[in-house]
Structures are given as C-alpha cells and as structure tokens.
Amino acid sequence: MKTKILYPLFATILFVMNAAGQGYDKNYRLLSSGDLVVDKNFYLITVIEKTPEVKTILTGNATLKSFLQKKVEVLKAHVTDTCSAPMSLLGDFFWQQDTAALVKELSSVYKANKKAFDKMIDGHLRPSGYYQRFVGLSNDVLLAKAWNQCFYGMDYIINQYGIGKKMRYPHIDSASYRVNTRSYRIMLKDLVTSLDEISNEFDVFYKPSLAIAMQLMQANDRDEPARLEPLEHGINKAAYEQIQKTDWKKYKYAAIVLPGAGPELMIPIGHAGKIHCDVAARRYLAGDAPFIIPSGGYCYPFKTPYNEAEEMKKYLMEKYNIPASAIIAEPQARHTTTNIRNAVRLMIRYGVPVDMPSLFVTSVSQTKYSAAPSFDARNMRELGYTPYTGKKQLSNHSIEFYPVIECLHMDPFDPLDP
C-alpha cells in the first residue's frame, strides 16, 4: 500500500526537479522563425537562426560550406537536366549518406566554440522542453542528438512526401498524391527550379534539404502542426484564461483527457466520438475535474477537413452546455499514444498542476486497450517512454494517471505532430 502511495509522489518530485533544473523552464518563451511547422519539427534550427553568433560560426566553417555548395550545385543541375523521377531529383538531399562526416565536423565545431554553443544550449535548447529526454546528457551529446533529430526528420519528410515511401502511419499520413504520376514529377521539377531562384539565400549547410522538405509538405497540404495555432489566443483562449483563476483544491483530478475517434465517413463526428464525449461529460458534470481536454487532429478518413478535438468541443458545448472555458482543445494528436502525450504538453505549458492525477476517459473498448500492458509497450516502442506514470484503471470508462515531463520532447518520427 505504501508503495502505491509513494510512487506518484516520487514521480511528482522528479517532475519538479527536472522542470526547475537543467530541463524545461516554465518561464522560457519559445522562439519563432515565422514558420511554425519548422519550429515544431526543427527547433534547433530555429534557435540557430535566432542566435547570430552560432549562425556565423556555422556559415564560416569551410567543411560545412562544402556540404552547402554540393547541395546547391545539385539543385542548379536539376534545373536543366533530364531527371524527373522522384529519387533522381531528391536523392542527393538526404542526410543519411553524409551523417558520419557531419557528426565528426559538428563535434569539432562545438569543441572549438564551446562557450557560444553552451550559451545557446543552456539558454534555449534545455529550457524549451523540446529536448527534454536529453537533459541528463552533457551539452556536446545533447547537441549531437538534436542535430541527429534534424537530419532524420528531414530525411523522413523527403522519404514520405517526395519518394512516396510508406513510413510510420501510411493510412493517414502518407503523400496526398501518387508520386510516380506525370503530374507529380512535373511538380517536383518545378519545385527544385523554384528553389534554385532563391539558392543564393541558402547560407547554412542545412538550408537546401530543409527547403526541399518544407516545400514537399506544402505541396501535399500538410500544415497540420500549424493549424488552429496559436491555440491559447484562439480555440483555447477562454480555457487558458480560466486556468489562471481555478481553485484546484476543489477537485480530485486536474483534467479529463478525452481521446478522439475518427469516423469512417467524411463527417464532423462519428458514433464512437460521441460515446467518448458522453462518458467524459458525465465525469465533468459530476465535478471530477475543472477541465476536459478533447484530443485529436485531422486524421480519419484520409485528408478529412474535420478536426477531432474541435468537433468534440462543439459537441460537448451543444449537447451538454459545457462552457468553452472548461474545454482545452488539443487539435494535433493522431493516435491514442499522442492523445495523452499532447494533452500533457498543454497541461504543462498552460500551468495545469502536474502534482495532481488526471483522468483518461473514453469508451469501454478503448479503456481496455489503454489499460493493458501492451499499450505501455506501444508507447515505449513509438515514443521511447510512457507519457504517464501511476496508471490505474478505475472503471470501464476511466483510467487515472500522472503526467510526465518527457511529453514535451519533440518527435522526429511524426512530422505532422512532432
């Protein structure tokens, strides 16, 4: 019995220590490049672009200049050559073939300019939370892992939206068009030609591949990470303001996390989504928690125009008269694993207490699935950690859990919801 009581408490203490130490800082303000898709997928690059001293070091390095020049030359060659197949046009923009040489050079650059890089790492990468799983590592290792995430992330996007490879979740996240069609090949040729016109602006070695990756996401209408943002100024404005006024001592739970259930038809909300909302509304109306967090993105069916979290919020307000100030929409998660992870991200960044338990409330079928050890294994396999601790099934429709700060860590394996 004592173990069950102390375990969540230990997790809370660990959370606070991490947040106050060399990791996430609630007072840190995220930097912006003007492109939220870039910021969420490649925050290291956003920070470099906003840190003149570090950017100057990278642009002035001869070896890194040669990497840049080679990719610019490839871009220019494709303007006049006869290449038209996706791999022939895009293959040279992958980082995989250059990773070993890059890692060696970037390590040398760090060692020769340690003071400037440490200032950037301690002032931005660590407190941002985007690299929270790396906070126990030394600065040189943390930076190397952050670079590796950038390289892998760009390769992933080019593979998925340029080459047409079936990556992690192809049934909802794959390219919007058949990449081997004549029209797509023409688009790719037009894309590289368009980028050639601005190639003189590519001043850092990562710019050509980053530009290719972002153009491919744009061509496939894949701007999900930026949709509805900034949430706290729009769809979550009323709830965000209410959080600051909430008397948490009145409640047993901090929030009710409500996962989505994408319909098979092209409709706003399906029968499963309504059941999820119904059971969550009952817990809210019973006074269990002051907020419901409906979670789900633009997922099912493929290329749906409807957002699960937004539609569930409408349903809760219209059927149960639950006020907007009590609903924190999380409109980007694409899976049950990231429903919890993303809800926790908002809780942390919005100031919802993390030393209180929260509830995961859903249908009986999804409760059984999420309460099973196999769900923990799936989280470990896909995220590298479980986005909760102290998980305990309470009923057919609810699971108690505590948040973990690792949820802030960005995921290069999911460019639509990093």
C-alpha positions as semicolon CSV with decimal commas, in nm:
position;residue;x (nm);y (nm);z (nm)
1;M;0,000;0,000;0,000
2;K;0,280;0,242;0,086
3;T;0,445;0,177;-0,248
4;K;0,127;0,270;-0,435
5;I;0,101;0,596;-0,242
6;L;0,465;0,697;-0,272
7;Y;0,514;0,614;-0,641
8;P;0,306;0,904;-0,784
9;L;0,459;1,134;-0,522
10;F;0,810;1,031;-0,630
11;A;0,713;1,095;-0,992
12;T;0,589;1,442;-0,899
13;I;0,912;1,525;-0,714
14;L;1,115;1,406;-1,013
15;F;0,899;1,618;-1,245
16;V;0,957;1,932;-1,036
17;M;1,330;1,869;-1,011
18;N;1,360;1,833;-1,389
19;A;1,146;2,138;-1,456
20;A;1,347;2,356;-1,218
21;G;1,688;2,218;-1,312
22;Q;1,860;2,174;-1,644
23;G;1,544;2,097;-1,842
24;Y;1,212;2,269;-1,910
25;D;1,164;2,616;-1,766
26;K;0,803;2,738;-1,748
27;N;0,924;3,097;-1,788
28;Y;1,103;3,027;-2,115
29;R;0,942;3,178;-2,425
30;L;0,975;2,974;-2,743
31;L;1,145;3,144;-3,037
32;S;0,967;3,179;-3,371
33;S;1,103;3,159;-3,724
34;G;0,774;3,268;-3,875
35;D;0,705;2,909;-3,983
36;L;0,552;2,701;-3,705
37;V;0,596;2,376;-3,899
38;V;0,972;2,437;-3,899
39;D;0,973;2,546;-3,534
40;K;0,796;2,232;-3,414
41;N;0,997;1,987;-3,626
42;F;1,339;2,155;-3,615
43;Y;1,361;2,380;-3,311
44;L;1,741;2,357;-3,309
45;I;1,743;2,527;-3,650
46;T;1,502;2,796;-3,533
47;V;1,730;2,871;-3,238
48;I;2,040;2,884;-3,460
49;E;1,868;3,126;-3,698
50;K;1,793;3,349;-3,398
51;T;2,144;3,320;-3,249
52;P;2,377;3,530;-3,469
53;E;2,699;3,419;-3,301
54;V;2,633;3,049;-3,357
55;K;2,498;3,101;-3,707
56;T;2,812;3,296;-3,801
57;I;3,029;3,009;-3,676
58;L;2,840;2,759;-3,890
59;T;2,834;2,974;-4,204
60;G;3,206;3,041;-4,174
61;N;3,314;2,678;-4,143
62;A;3,488;2,558;-4,462
63;T;3,377;2,193;-4,438
64;L;3,015;2,285;-4,377
65;K;3,036;2,533;-4,666
66;S;3,134;2,245;-4,893
67;F;2,825;2,048;-4,785
68;L;2,613;2,351;-4,868
69;Q;2,778;2,409;-5,205
70;K;2,734;2,049;-5,316
71;K;2,361;2,057;-5,248
72;V;2,321;2,395;-5,419
73;E;2,506;2,259;-5,722
74;V;2,271;1,960;-5,735
75;L;1,974;2,197;-5,719
76;K;2,109;2,403;-6,009
77;A;2,189;2,094;-6,216
78;H;1,830;1,970;-6,188
79;V;1,703;2,290;-6,349
80;T;1,847;2,190;-6,687
81;D;1,898;1,812;-6,666
82;T;1,653;1,545;-6,775
83;C;1,593;1,396;-6,428
84;S;1,226;1,360;-6,350
85;A;1,186;1,055;-6,123
86;P;1,143;1,140;-5,753
87;M;1,458;0,960;-5,637
88;S;1,677;1,110;-5,910
89;L;1,558;1,460;-5,821
90;L;1,562;1,428;-5,443
91;G;1,813;1,158;-5,357
92;D;2,107;1,396;-5,307
93;F;1,917;1,595;-5,043
94;F;1,910;1,308;-4,794
95;W;2,146;1,338;-4,498
96;Q;2,193;0,967;-4,439
97;Q;2,494;0,942;-4,672
98;D;2,660;1,243;-4,505
99;T;2,580;1,174;-4,140
100;A;2,914;1,029;-4,032
101;A;3,118;1,315;-4,180
102;L;2,874;1,575;-4,046
103;V;2,877;1,433;-3,695
104;K;3,256;1,448;-3,691
105;E;3,271;1,806;-3,820
106;L;2,990;1,939;-3,600
107;S;3,160;1,784;-3,297
108;S;3,480;1,968;-3,386
109;V;3,289;2,293;-3,437
110;Y;3,131;2,256;-3,092
111;K;3,466;2,191;-2,922
112;A;3,627;2,491;-3,091
113;N;3,336;2,721;-2,998
114;K;3,215;2,566;-2,675
115;K;3,125;2,890;-2,499
116;A;2,892;3,012;-2,775
117;F;2,721;2,674;-2,817
118;D;2,683;2,616;-2,442
119;K;2,514;2,953;-2,410
120;M;2,267;2,855;-2,682
121;I;2,206;2,508;-2,537
122;D;2,160;2,625;-2,177
123;G;1,962;2,932;-2,278
124;H;1,729;2,773;-2,533
125;L;1,750;2,401;-2,607
126;R;1,729;2,283;-2,248
127;P;1,460;2,521;-2,114
128;S;1,243;2,485;-2,428
129;G;1,141;2,131;-2,331
130;Y;1,178;2,016;-2,693
131;Y;1,482;1,808;-2,595
132;Q;1,359;1,704;-2,251
133;R;1,463;1,340;-2,288
134;F;1,824;1,456;-2,335
135;V;1,852;1,687;-2,031
136;G;2,058;1,439;-1,833
137;L;2,328;1,441;-2,102
138;S;2,628;1,669;-2,138
139;N;2,590;1,963;-2,375
140;D;2,801;1,810;-2,652
141;V;2,597;1,489;-2,652
142;L;2,265;1,675;-2,626
143;L;2,361;1,890;-2,926
144;A;2,470;1,586;-3,128
145;K;2,136;1,416;-3,062
146;A;1,948;1,734;-3,153
147;W;2,138;1,751;-3,485
148;N;2,059;1,386;-3,547
149;Q;1,689;1,452;-3,495
150;C;1,706;1,732;-3,754
151;F;1,878;1,513;-4,011
152;Y;1,645;1,221;-3,952
153;G;1,340;1,447;-3,961
154;M;1,430;1,597;-4,299
155;D;1,504;1,252;-4,444
156;Y;1,172;1,124;-4,310
157;I;0,978;1,405;-4,479
158;I;1,159;1,362;-4,812
159;N;1,104;0,986;-4,800
160;Q;0,734;1,021;-4,720
161;Y;0,626;1,318;-4,932
162;G;0,888;1,310;-5,206
163;I;0,975;0,947;-5,267
164;G;0,637;0,815;-5,155
165;K;0,768;0,561;-4,905
166;K;0,516;0,419;-4,662
167;M;0,651;0,542;-4,332
168;R;0,511;0,517;-3,979
169;Y;0,134;0,563;-4,030
170;P;0,072;0,548;-4,408
171;H;-0,306;0,511;-4,383
172;I;-0,342;0,870;-4,259
173;D;-0,003;1,040;-4,301
174;S;0,121;0,943;-4,646
175;A;0,163;1,166;-4,952
176;S;-0,159;1,321;-5,078
177;Y;-0,082;1,229;-5,438
178;R;0,068;0,934;-5,623
179;V;0,431;1,038;-5,652
180;N;0,506;0,840;-5,968
181;T;0,245;1,015;-6,179
182;R;0,347;1,251;-6,456
183;S;0,183;1,549;-6,282
184;Y;0,376;1,487;-5,959
185;R;0,705;1,457;-6,145
186;I;0,634;1,786;-6,316
187;M;0,559;1,940;-5,976
188;L;0,891;1,814;-5,836
189;K;1,080;1,960;-6,130
190;D;0,900;2,290;-6,082
191;L;0,977;2,273;-5,709
192;V;1,355;2,240;-5,749
193;T;1,356;2,506;-6,020
194;S;1,168;2,743;-5,793
195;L;1,415;2,683;-5,509
196;D;1,706;2,747;-5,743
197;E;1,587;3,107;-5,775
198;I;1,647;3,162;-5,404
199;S;1,951;2,937;-5,367
200;N;2,172;3,243;-5,310
201;E;1,986;3,284;-4,979
202;F;2,099;2,942;-4,857
203;D;2,372;3,046;-4,617
204;V;2,391;2,746;-4,381
205;F;2,459;2,386;-4,478
206;Y;2,113;2,258;-4,379
207;K;1,913;2,510;-4,584
208;P;1,871;2,324;-4,918
209;S;1,745;1,999;-4,763
210;L;1,523;2,189;-4,519
211;A;1,373;2,389;-4,806
212;I;1,306;2,072;-5,004
213;A;1,138;1,908;-4,704
214;M;0,917;2,208;-4,629
215;Q;0,818;2,251;-4,994
216;L;0,717;1,884;-5,009
217;M;0,496;1,922;-4,703
218;Q;0,342;2,232;-4,858
219;A;0,283;2,055;-5,190
220;N;0,096;1,782;-5,002
221;D;-0,108;2,033;-4,799
222;R;0,049;1,903;-4,480
223;D;0,045;2,201;-4,248
224;E;-0,123;2,021;-3,956
225;P;0,133;2,131;-3,692
226;A;0,038;2,494;-3,752
227;R;-0,339;2,467;-3,791
228;L;-0,550;2,649;-3,529
229;E;-0,235;2,794;-3,369
230;P;-0,179;2,985;-3,150
231;L;-0,427;2,778;-2,952
232;E;-0,424;2,996;-2,640
233;H;-0,524;3,300;-2,847
234;G;-0,796;3,118;-3,040
235;I;-0,975;2,792;-2,969
236;N;-0,834;2,772;-2,613
237;K;-0,843;3,139;-2,518
238;A;-1,132;3,112;-2,270
239;A;-0,995;2,796;-2,107
240;Y;-0,641;2,933;-2,091
241;E;-0,767;3,239;-1,903
242;Q;-0,982;3,022;-1,672
243;I;-0,683;2,808;-1,573
244;Q;-0,524;3,107;-1,404
245;K;-0,837;3,153;-1,187
246;T;-0,905;2,790;-1,095
247;D;-0,911;2,678;-0,733
248;W;-0,752;2,335;-0,777
249;K;-0,817;2,233;-0,417
250;K;-1,183;2,184;-0,506
251;Y;-1,108;1,895;-0,742
252;K;-0,972;1,542;-0,715
253;Y;-0,836;1,548;-1,072
254;A;-0,666;1,820;-1,273
255;A;-0,820;1,733;-1,609
256;I;-1,020;1,478;-1,804
257;V;-0,834;1,373;-2,118
258;L;-1,076;1,272;-2,392
259;P;-0,926;1,087;-2,693
260;G;-1,064;1,122;-3,043
261;A;-1,224;0,857;-3,261
262;G;-1,208;0,947;-3,627
263;P;-1,520;0,846;-3,823
264;E;-1,507;0,623;-4,129
265;L;-1,723;0,870;-4,321
266;M;-1,637;1,229;-4,414
267;I;-1,849;1,373;-4,130
268;P;-1,764;1,602;-3,835
269;I;-1,800;1,340;-3,560
270;G;-1,887;0,972;-3,568
271;H;-2,074;0,741;-3,333
272;A;-1,759;0,641;-3,142
273;G;-1,658;1,005;-3,092
274;K;-1,999;1,083;-2,949
275;I;-1,974;0,797;-2,699
276;H;-1,630;0,921;-2,592
277;C;-1,774;1,268;-2,535
278;D;-2,077;1,135;-2,348
279;V;-1,872;0,946;-2,089
280;A;-1,630;1,237;-2,043
281;A;-1,917;1,483;-1,999
282;R;-2,060;1,268;-1,719
283;R;-1,733;1,283;-1,526
284;Y;-1,705;1,659;-1,577
285;L;-2,066;1,723;-1,472
286;A;-2,008;1,508;-1,163
287;G;-1,740;1,758;-1,062
288;D;-1,438;1,528;-1,100
289;A;-1,220;1,789;-1,276
290;P;-1,245;2,152;-1,389
291;F;-1,136;2,088;-1,749
292;I;-1,193;1,842;-2,032
293;I;-0,915;1,806;-2,289
294;P;-1,057;1,661;-2,613
295;S;-0,761;1,542;-2,818
296;G;-0,738;1,454;-3,187
297;G;-0,623;1,602;-3,515
298;Y;-0,717;1,590;-3,883
299;C;-0,692;1,212;-3,911
300;Y;-0,980;0,996;-4,031
301;P;-1,077;0,945;-4,301
302;F;-0,765;1,032;-4,502
303;K;-0,740;1,408;-4,570
304;T;-1,053;1,489;-4,369
305;P;-1,133;1,861;-4,333
306;Y;-1,268;1,800;-3,982
307;N;-1,060;1,825;-3,666
308;E;-1,148;1,573;-3,395
309;A;-1,076;1,797;-3,095
310;E;-1,263;2,092;-3,244
311;E;-1,568;1,881;-3,332
312;M;-1,573;1,714;-2,988
313;K;-1,557;2,056;-2,825
314;K;-1,858;2,169;-3,030
315;Y;-2,047;1,852;-2,935
316;L;-1,976;1,897;-2,562
317;M;-2,087;2,259;-2,572
318;E;-2,401;2,200;-2,777
319;K;-2,530;1,880;-2,610
320;Y;-2,418;1,936;-2,251
321;N;-2,386;2,316;-2,228
322;I;-2,030;2,280;-2,105
323;P;-1,869;2,624;-2,139
324;A;-1,575;2,690;-2,372
325;S;-1,378;2,799;-2,065
326;A;-1,386;2,439;-1,938
327;I;-1,262;2,277;-2,261
328;I;-0,893;2,277;-2,361
329;A;-0,881;2,153;-2,720
330;E;-0,572;1,960;-2,829
331;P;-0,610;1,952;-3,209
332;Q;-0,295;1,777;-3,331
333;A;-0,269;1,423;-3,189
334;R;-0,308;1,143;-3,442
335;H;-0,300;0,834;-3,219
336;T;-0,400;0,716;-2,870
337;T;-0,036;0,743;-2,761
338;T;-0,014;1,107;-2,863
339;N;-0,363;1,187;-2,731
340;I;-0,217;1,152;-2,383
341;R;0,125;1,298;-2,471
342;N;-0,018;1,611;-2,633
343;A;-0,276;1,667;-2,361
344;V;0,004;1,656;-2,106
345;R;0,205;1,902;-2,317
346;L;-0,078;2,155;-2,295
347;M;-0,123;2,093;-1,925
348;I;0,244;2,166;-1,860
349;R;0,267;2,474;-2,082
350;Y;-0,068;2,618;-1,967
351;G;0,002;2,576;-1,597
352;V;-0,238;2,293;-1,508
353;P;-0,099;2,127;-1,191
354;V;0,112;1,820;-1,259
355;D;0,123;1,709;-0,896
356;M;-0,243;1,609;-0,925
357;P;-0,367;1,298;-1,103
358;S;-0,573;1,331;-1,421
359;L;-0,828;1,103;-1,586
360;F;-0,822;0,938;-1,926
361;V;-1,190;0,887;-2,007
362;T;-1,322;0,702;-2,312
363;S;-1,531;0,408;-2,433
364;V;-1,500;0,067;-2,268
365;S;-1,318;-0,079;-2,568
366;Q;-1,053;0,193;-2,571
367;T;-1,024;0,183;-2,191
368;K;-0,944;-0,190;-2,204
369;Y;-0,689;-0,127;-2,478
370;S;-0,521;0,163;-2,295
371;A;-0,517;-0,007;-1,955
372;A;-0,338;-0,315;-2,089
373;P;0,041;-0,363;-2,063
374;S;0,054;-0,386;-2,442
375;F;-0,034;-0,014;-2,458
376;D;0,263;0,066;-2,237
377;A;0,478;-0,138;-2,475
378;R;0,341;0,051;-2,774
379;N;0,429;0,383;-2,612
380;M;0,781;0,262;-2,541
381;R;0,817;0,139;-2,898
382;E;0,681;0,452;-3,068
383;L;0,769;0,733;-2,826
384;G;1,056;0,582;-2,629
385;Y;0,874;0,636;-2,297
386;T;0,524;0,619;-2,148
387;P;0,355;0,965;-2,138
388;Y;0,213;0,885;-1,796
389;T;0,303;0,723;-1,467
390;G;0,091;0,567;-1,193
391;K;-0,161;0,437;-1,449
392;K;-0,460;0,274;-1,278
393;Q;-0,791;0,167;-1,429
394;L;-1,082;0,289;-1,215
395;S;-1,382;0,176;-1,417
396;N;-1,497;0,063;-1,761
397;H;-1,451;0,417;-1,883
398;S;-1,171;0,579;-1,684
399;I;-0,800;0,546;-1,611
400;E;-0,615;0,755;-1,355
401;F;-0,263;0,874;-1,442
402;Y;0,004;1,131;-1,357
403;P;0,175;1,343;-1,626
404;V;0,544;1,307;-1,710
405;I;0,760;1,592;-1,833
406;E;0,916;1,385;-2,114
407;C;0,594;1,454;-2,306
408;L;0,744;1,789;-2,409
409;H;1,014;1,615;-2,613
410;M;0,974;1,662;-2,989
411;D;0,932;1,354;-3,208
412;P;1,118;1,342;-3,544
413;F;0,924;1,027;-3,639
414;D;0,597;1,219;-3,683
415;P;0,637;1,542;-3,886
416;L;0,263;1,613;-3,877
417;D;0,264;1,607;-3,496
418;P;0,623;1,633;-3,373
